[in-house]
Amino acid sequence: MVKHQFQNDPLHNRDVFDQIYKECHKAVYANIFKLIKDSSIAEDILQDVFFALWENKARLDPHQPVSAWLFVVSYNRSISYLRKKIKKNICYVDSYDPFHTVAEEIFPDQYLIEAELNMLEEAINALSPQKQKVFRLCRFEGKSQKETAQLLGLSTESVKDYLKQSKYFIKEYILSRNPTGRIISVSVLVMLANL
């Protein structure tokens, strides 16, 4: 496991960053490629993710694994790319009914990803407002538990407890609406496991 304690020393920070990149870039790329299925775009997103790591190095919680942060950021960037791609390719017609079956055959993964994201968003929206804020700050904006506690005027223990409760609630919410588990992907479960 990489010790990712960035400091005020630029040379030390560069060494830490290089070590994280060396140990994690292949796994992060694999996660991106699994969603994007285009090596060129996956490489671009990989570079964006590591650029974001460098920009946010001072805000990382040294007690949390950097790999979890990288996974969440790479997943979010990949999904954002896919959403933009889908929106760009939308043709406006009077009715989509005749195209529905054909679209499912052509883009099954994208529909599955959209379904997962919608279900995850529903679960997050079903949380209490305070838990939603904590979850979004920590999981989607990459804030540490300490930063989130400071921003919301909470104790770090409260933030930790909210994340634990949110993880359990979201998992149960998704499973209760999808008992067969067909819509839940490994990526959603891994994100929940990293809470």
PDB file of C-alpha atoms in Angstrom:
ATOM      1  CA  MET A   1       0.000   0.000   0.000  1.00  0.00           C
ATOM      2  CA  VAL A   2       1.345   3.378  -0.992  1.00  0.00           C
ATOM      3  CA  LYS A   3       2.061   5.839   1.777  1.00  0.00           C
ATOM      4  CA  HIS A   4       0.514   8.919   0.272  1.00  0.00           C
ATOM      5  CA  GLN A   5       1.405  11.590   2.749  1.00  0.00           C
ATOM      6  CA  PHE A   6       2.021  14.631   0.629  1.00  0.00           C
ATOM      7  CA  GLN A   7       3.932  17.432   2.334  1.00  0.00           C
ATOM      8  CA  ASN A   8       5.016  20.998   1.625  1.00  0.00           C
ATOM      9  CA  ASP A   9       8.195  19.777  -0.057  1.00  0.00           C
ATOM     10  CA  PRO A  10       7.661  19.719  -3.867  1.00  0.00           C
ATOM     11  CA  LEU A  11      10.389  17.100  -4.421  1.00  0.00           C
ATOM     12  CA  HIS A  12       8.904  14.784  -1.788  1.00  0.00           C
ATOM     13  CA  ASN A  13       5.430  15.265  -3.302  1.00  0.00           C
ATOM     14  CA  ARG A  14       6.705  14.388  -6.773  1.00  0.00           C
ATOM     15  CA  ASP A  15       8.260  11.162  -5.438  1.00  0.00           C
ATOM     16  CA  VAL A  16       5.027  10.212  -3.655  1.00  0.00           C
ATOM     17  CA  PHE A  17       2.978  10.991  -6.772  1.00  0.00           C
ATOM     18  CA  ASP A  18       5.333   8.956  -8.993  1.00  0.00           C
ATOM     19  CA  GLN A  19       5.086   6.014  -6.598  1.00  0.00           C
ATOM     20  CA  ILE A  20       1.265   6.173  -6.541  1.00  0.00           C
ATOM     21  CA  TYR A  21       1.177   6.383 -10.354  1.00  0.00           C
ATOM     22  CA  LYS A  22       3.554   3.446 -10.714  1.00  0.00           C
ATOM     23  CA  GLU A  23       1.537   1.243  -8.335  1.00  0.00           C
ATOM     24  CA  CYS A  24      -2.001   2.247  -9.338  1.00  0.00           C
ATOM     25  CA  HIS A  25      -2.131   3.395 -12.964  1.00  0.00           C
ATOM     26  CA  LYS A  26      -2.689  -0.062 -14.484  1.00  0.00           C
ATOM     27  CA  ALA A  27      -5.610  -0.891 -12.196  1.00  0.00           C
ATOM     28  CA  VAL A  28      -7.172   2.553 -12.679  1.00  0.00           C
ATOM     29  CA  TYR A  29      -6.759   2.254 -16.463  1.00  0.00           C
ATOM     30  CA  ALA A  30      -8.383  -1.199 -16.395  1.00  0.00           C
ATOM     31  CA  ASN A  31     -11.408   0.198 -14.533  1.00  0.00           C
ATOM     32  CA  ILE A  32     -11.734   3.054 -17.009  1.00  0.00           C
ATOM     33  CA  PHE A  33     -11.287   0.823 -20.061  1.00  0.00           C
ATOM     34  CA  LYS A  34     -13.881  -1.622 -18.731  1.00  0.00           C
ATOM     35  CA  LEU A  35     -16.463   1.173 -18.993  1.00  0.00           C
ATOM     36  CA  ILE A  36     -15.186   3.165 -21.991  1.00  0.00           C
ATOM     37  CA  LYS A  37     -13.934   0.371 -24.279  1.00  0.00           C
ATOM     38  CA  ASP A  38     -11.681   2.827 -26.152  1.00  0.00           C
ATOM     39  CA  SER A  39      -7.977   2.813 -25.299  1.00  0.00           C
ATOM     40  CA  SER A  40      -7.302   6.368 -26.488  1.00  0.00           C
ATOM     41  CA  ILE A  41     -10.169   7.883 -24.467  1.00  0.00           C
ATOM     42  CA  ALA A  42      -9.305   5.676 -21.486  1.00  0.00           C
ATOM     43  CA  GLU A  43      -5.745   7.013 -21.528  1.00  0.00           C
ATOM     44  CA  ASP A  44      -7.037  10.598 -21.630  1.00  0.00           C
ATOM     45  CA  ILE A  45      -9.325   9.964 -18.668  1.00  0.00           C
ATOM     46  CA  LEU A  46      -6.456   8.247 -16.814  1.00  0.00           C
ATOM     47  CA  GLN A  47      -4.328  11.372 -17.259  1.00  0.00           C
ATOM     48  CA  ASP A  48      -7.237  13.548 -16.053  1.00  0.00           C
ATOM     49  CA  VAL A  49      -7.627  11.383 -12.948  1.00  0.00           C
ATOM     50  CA  PHE A  50      -3.955  11.638 -12.032  1.00  0.00           C
ATOM     51  CA  PHE A  51      -3.969  15.362 -12.775  1.00  0.00           C
ATOM     52  CA  ALA A  52      -6.908  15.657 -10.338  1.00  0.00           C
ATOM     53  CA  LEU A  53      -4.895  13.645  -7.789  1.00  0.00           C
ATOM     54  CA  TRP A  54      -2.013  16.119  -8.093  1.00  0.00           C
ATOM     55  CA  GLU A  55      -4.353  19.095  -7.760  1.00  0.00           C
ATOM     56  CA  ASN A  56      -6.097  17.601  -4.705  1.00  0.00           C
ATOM     57  CA  LYS A  57      -3.010  16.151  -3.001  1.00  0.00           C
ATOM     58  CA  ALA A  58      -3.250  18.546  -0.052  1.00  0.00           C
ATOM     59  CA  ARG A  59      -6.855  17.532   0.618  1.00  0.00           C
ATOM     60  CA  LEU A  60      -6.370  13.761   0.681  1.00  0.00           C
ATOM     61  CA  ASP A  61      -6.897  11.973   3.977  1.00  0.00           C
ATOM     62  CA  PRO A  62      -3.598  10.150   4.689  1.00  0.00           C
ATOM     63  CA  HIS A  63      -5.528   7.498   6.641  1.00  0.00           C
ATOM     64  CA  GLN A  64      -7.635   6.527   3.615  1.00  0.00           C
ATOM     65  CA  PRO A  65      -6.244   4.442   0.747  1.00  0.00           C
ATOM     66  CA  VAL A  66      -5.501   6.604  -2.278  1.00  0.00           C
ATOM     67  CA  SER A  67      -6.646   3.718  -4.484  1.00  0.00           C
ATOM     68  CA  ALA A  68     -10.239   4.190  -3.276  1.00  0.00           C
ATOM     69  CA  TRP A  69     -10.098   7.885  -4.180  1.00  0.00           C
ATOM     70  CA  LEU A  70      -8.639   7.061  -7.592  1.00  0.00           C
ATOM     71  CA  PHE A  71     -11.331   4.442  -8.238  1.00  0.00           C
ATOM     72  CA  VAL A  72     -14.205   6.786  -7.400  1.00  0.00           C
ATOM     73  CA  VAL A  73     -12.783   9.677  -9.429  1.00  0.00           C
ATOM     74  CA  SER A  74     -12.005   7.444 -12.432  1.00  0.00           C
ATOM     75  CA  TYR A  75     -15.484   5.880 -12.262  1.00  0.00           C
ATOM     76  CA  ASN A  76     -17.141   9.306 -12.105  1.00  0.00           C
ATOM     77  CA  ARG A  77     -15.041  10.696 -14.978  1.00  0.00           C
ATOM     78  CA  SER A  78     -15.802   7.628 -17.100  1.00  0.00           C
ATOM     79  CA  ILE A  79     -19.528   7.892 -16.464  1.00  0.00           C
ATOM     80  CA  SER A  80     -19.439  11.624 -17.237  1.00  0.00           C
ATOM     81  CA  TYR A  81     -17.737  10.868 -20.543  1.00  0.00           C
ATOM     82  CA  LEU A  82     -20.349   8.215 -21.404  1.00  0.00           C
ATOM     83  CA  ARG A  83     -23.217  10.558 -20.524  1.00  0.00           C
ATOM     84  CA  LYS A  84     -21.775  13.270 -22.786  1.00  0.00           C
ATOM     85  CA  LYS A  85     -21.285  10.728 -25.568  1.00  0.00           C
ATOM     86  CA  ILE A  86     -24.867   9.498 -25.249  1.00  0.00           C
ATOM     87  CA  LYS A  87     -26.255  13.049 -25.237  1.00  0.00           C
ATOM     88  CA  LYS A  88     -24.148  13.950 -28.270  1.00  0.00           C
ATOM     89  CA  ASN A  89     -25.484  10.968 -30.217  1.00  0.00           C
ATOM     90  CA  ILE A  90     -29.150  11.560 -29.405  1.00  0.00           C
ATOM     91  CA  CYS A  91     -31.305  12.238 -32.439  1.00  0.00           C
ATOM     92  CA  TYR A  92     -34.616  13.898 -31.756  1.00  0.00           C
ATOM     93  CA  VAL A  93     -37.593  12.092 -33.281  1.00  0.00           C
ATOM     94  CA  ASP A  94     -41.328  12.080 -32.627  1.00  0.00           C
ATOM     95  CA  SER A  95     -41.229   8.690 -30.948  1.00  0.00           C
ATOM     96  CA  TYR A  96     -38.465   6.387 -29.772  1.00  0.00           C
ATOM     97  CA  ASP A  97     -40.696   3.304 -29.568  1.00  0.00           C
ATOM     98  CA  PRO A  98     -39.481   1.624 -32.796  1.00  0.00           C
ATOM     99  CA  PHE A  99     -35.852   2.273 -31.870  1.00  0.00           C
ATOM    100  CA  HIS A 100     -36.055   1.008 -28.303  1.00  0.00           C
ATOM    101  CA  THR A 101     -35.248  -2.643 -29.046  1.00  0.00           C
ATOM    102  CA  VAL A 102     -32.508  -1.814 -31.510  1.00  0.00           C
ATOM    103  CA  ALA A 103     -30.885   0.632 -29.072  1.00  0.00           C
ATOM    104  CA  GLU A 104     -30.857  -1.996 -26.327  1.00  0.00           C
ATOM    105  CA  GLU A 105     -29.059  -4.412 -28.653  1.00  0.00           C
ATOM    106  CA  ILE A 106     -26.492  -1.823 -29.733  1.00  0.00           C
ATOM    107  CA  PHE A 107     -25.831  -0.141 -26.379  1.00  0.00           C
ATOM    108  CA  PRO A 108     -26.605  -2.665 -23.599  1.00  0.00           C
ATOM    109  CA  ASP A 109     -23.688  -1.582 -21.400  1.00  0.00           C
ATOM    110  CA  GLN A 110     -24.593   2.099 -21.543  1.00  0.00           C
ATOM    111  CA  TYR A 111     -28.186   1.382 -20.595  1.00  0.00           C
ATOM    112  CA  LEU A 112     -26.979  -0.806 -17.758  1.00  0.00           C
ATOM    113  CA  ILE A 113     -24.646   1.940 -16.566  1.00  0.00           C
ATOM    114  CA  GLU A 114     -27.464   4.502 -16.731  1.00  0.00           C
ATOM    115  CA  ALA A 115     -29.748   2.154 -14.782  1.00  0.00           C
ATOM    116  CA  GLU A 116     -27.062   1.655 -12.135  1.00  0.00           C
ATOM    117  CA  LEU A 117     -26.444   5.374 -11.836  1.00  0.00           C
ATOM    118  CA  ASN A 118     -30.161   6.133 -11.607  1.00  0.00           C
ATOM    119  CA  MET A 119     -30.643   3.516  -8.915  1.00  0.00           C
ATOM    120  CA  LEU A 120     -27.609   4.778  -7.007  1.00  0.00           C
ATOM    121  CA  GLU A 121     -28.861   8.371  -7.309  1.00  0.00           C
ATOM    122  CA  GLU A 122     -32.318   7.299  -6.044  1.00  0.00           C
ATOM    123  CA  ALA A 123     -30.697   5.611  -3.052  1.00  0.00           C
ATOM    124  CA  ILE A 124     -28.592   8.695  -2.267  1.00  0.00           C
ATOM    125  CA  ASN A 125     -31.628  10.961  -2.588  1.00  0.00           C
ATOM    126  CA  ALA A 126     -33.485   8.743  -0.106  1.00  0.00           C
ATOM    127  CA  LEU A 127     -30.843   9.499   2.562  1.00  0.00           C
ATOM    128  CA  SER A 128     -31.438  12.247   5.094  1.00  0.00           C
ATOM    129  CA  PRO A 129     -30.236  15.673   3.862  1.00  0.00           C
ATOM    130  CA  GLN A 130     -27.213  15.658   6.177  1.00  0.00           C
ATOM    131  CA  LYS A 131     -26.169  12.138   5.130  1.00  0.00           C
ATOM    132  CA  GLN A 132     -26.585  13.135   1.473  1.00  0.00           C
ATOM    133  CA  LYS A 133     -24.232  16.083   1.951  1.00  0.00           C
ATOM    134  CA  VAL A 134     -21.642  13.927   3.723  1.00  0.00           C
ATOM    135  CA  PHE A 135     -21.876  11.158   1.117  1.00  0.00           C
ATOM    136  CA  ARG A 136     -21.613  13.507  -1.867  1.00  0.00           C
ATOM    137  CA  LEU A 137     -18.692  15.469  -0.411  1.00  0.00           C
ATOM    138  CA  CYS A 138     -16.697  12.350   0.494  1.00  0.00           C
ATOM    139  CA  ARG A 139     -17.555  10.075  -2.410  1.00  0.00           C
ATOM    140  CA  PHE A 140     -18.185  12.357  -5.381  1.00  0.00           C
ATOM    141  CA  GLU A 141     -16.076  15.400  -4.580  1.00  0.00           C
ATOM    142  CA  GLY A 142     -13.148  13.500  -3.050  1.00  0.00           C
ATOM    143  CA  LYS A 143     -13.201  15.413   0.237  1.00  0.00           C
ATOM    144  CA  SER A 144     -11.649  13.743   3.265  1.00  0.00           C
ATOM    145  CA  GLN A 145     -13.731  12.954   6.332  1.00  0.00           C
ATOM    146  CA  LYS A 146     -11.922  15.731   8.176  1.00  0.00           C
ATOM    147  CA  GLU A 147     -12.606  18.306   5.443  1.00  0.00           C
ATOM    148  CA  THR A 148     -16.249  17.252   5.266  1.00  0.00           C
ATOM    149  CA  ALA A 149     -16.577  17.564   9.038  1.00  0.00           C
ATOM    150  CA  GLN A 150     -15.128  21.083   8.926  1.00  0.00           C
ATOM    151  CA  LEU A 151     -17.331  22.157   6.001  1.00  0.00           C
ATOM    152  CA  LEU A 152     -20.516  20.898   7.659  1.00  0.00           C
ATOM    153  CA  GLY A 153     -19.639  21.756  11.266  1.00  0.00           C
ATOM    154  CA  LEU A 154     -19.639  18.110  12.359  1.00  0.00           C
ATOM    155  CA  SER A 155     -17.200  15.924  14.223  1.00  0.00           C
ATOM    156  CA  THR A 156     -15.055  13.531  12.196  1.00  0.00           C
ATOM    157  CA  GLU A 157     -16.696  10.652  14.071  1.00  0.00           C
ATOM    158  CA  SER A 158     -20.141  11.865  12.966  1.00  0.00           C
ATOM    159  CA  VAL A 159     -18.984  11.970   9.348  1.00  0.00           C
ATOM    160  CA  LYS A 160     -17.533   8.476   9.674  1.00  0.00           C
ATOM    161  CA  ASP A 161     -20.784   7.217  11.214  1.00  0.00           C
ATOM    162  CA  TYR A 162     -22.903   8.900   8.509  1.00  0.00           C
ATOM    163  CA  LEU A 163     -20.812   7.239   5.807  1.00  0.00           C
ATOM    164  CA  LYS A 164     -21.179   3.842   7.460  1.00  0.00           C
ATOM    165  CA  GLN A 165     -24.957   4.269   7.799  1.00  0.00           C
ATOM    166  CA  SER A 166     -25.191   5.551   4.215  1.00  0.00           C
ATOM    167  CA  LYS A 167     -23.259   2.560   2.899  1.00  0.00           C
ATOM    168  CA  TYR A 168     -25.614   0.148   4.624  1.00  0.00           C
ATOM    169  CA  PHE A 169     -28.723   2.075   3.551  1.00  0.00           C
ATOM    170  CA  ILE A 170     -27.676   2.408  -0.106  1.00  0.00           C
ATOM    171  CA  LYS A 171     -26.738  -1.257  -0.344  1.00  0.00           C
ATOM    172  CA  GLU A 172     -30.072  -2.327   1.193  1.00  0.00           C
ATOM    173  CA  TYR A 173     -32.000   0.149  -0.958  1.00  0.00           C
ATOM    174  CA  ILE A 174     -30.468  -1.178  -4.174  1.00  0.00           C
ATOM    175  CA  LEU A 175     -30.867  -4.815  -3.168  1.00  0.00           C
ATOM    176  CA  SER A 176     -34.499  -4.308  -2.110  1.00  0.00           C
ATOM    177  CA  ARG A 177     -35.357  -2.821  -5.514  1.00  0.00           C
ATOM    178  CA  ASN A 178     -33.319  -5.365  -7.399  1.00  0.00           C
ATOM    179  CA  PRO A 179     -33.437  -8.711  -5.548  1.00  0.00           C
ATOM    180  CA  THR A 180     -31.949 -10.616  -8.498  1.00  0.00           C
ATOM    181  CA  GLY A 181     -28.865  -8.378  -8.451  1.00  0.00           C
ATOM    182  CA  ARG A 182     -28.961  -8.026 -12.253  1.00  0.00           C
ATOM    183  CA  ILE A 183     -28.527  -4.243 -12.255  1.00  0.00           C
ATOM    184  CA  ILE A 184     -25.855  -4.007  -9.578  1.00  0.00           C
ATOM    185  CA  SER A 185     -22.390  -4.023 -11.061  1.00  0.00           C
ATOM    186  CA  VAL A 186     -19.170  -4.869  -9.360  1.00  0.00           C
ATOM    187  CA  SER A 187     -18.129  -1.211  -9.677  1.00  0.00           C
ATOM    188  CA  VAL A 188     -21.088   0.031  -7.590  1.00  0.00           C
ATOM    189  CA  LEU A 189     -20.462  -2.592  -4.930  1.00  0.00           C
ATOM    190  CA  VAL A 190     -16.733  -1.805  -4.850  1.00  0.00           C
ATOM    191  CA  MET A 191     -17.518   1.891  -4.419  1.00  0.00           C
ATOM    192  CA  LEU A 192     -19.773   1.010  -1.474  1.00  0.00           C
ATOM    193  CA  ALA A 193     -17.133  -1.309  -0.034  1.00  0.00           C
ATOM    194  CA  ASN A 194     -14.634   1.567  -0.026  1.00  0.00           C
ATOM    195  CA  LEU A 195     -16.844   3.689   2.242  1.00  0.00           C
TER     196      LEU A 195
END
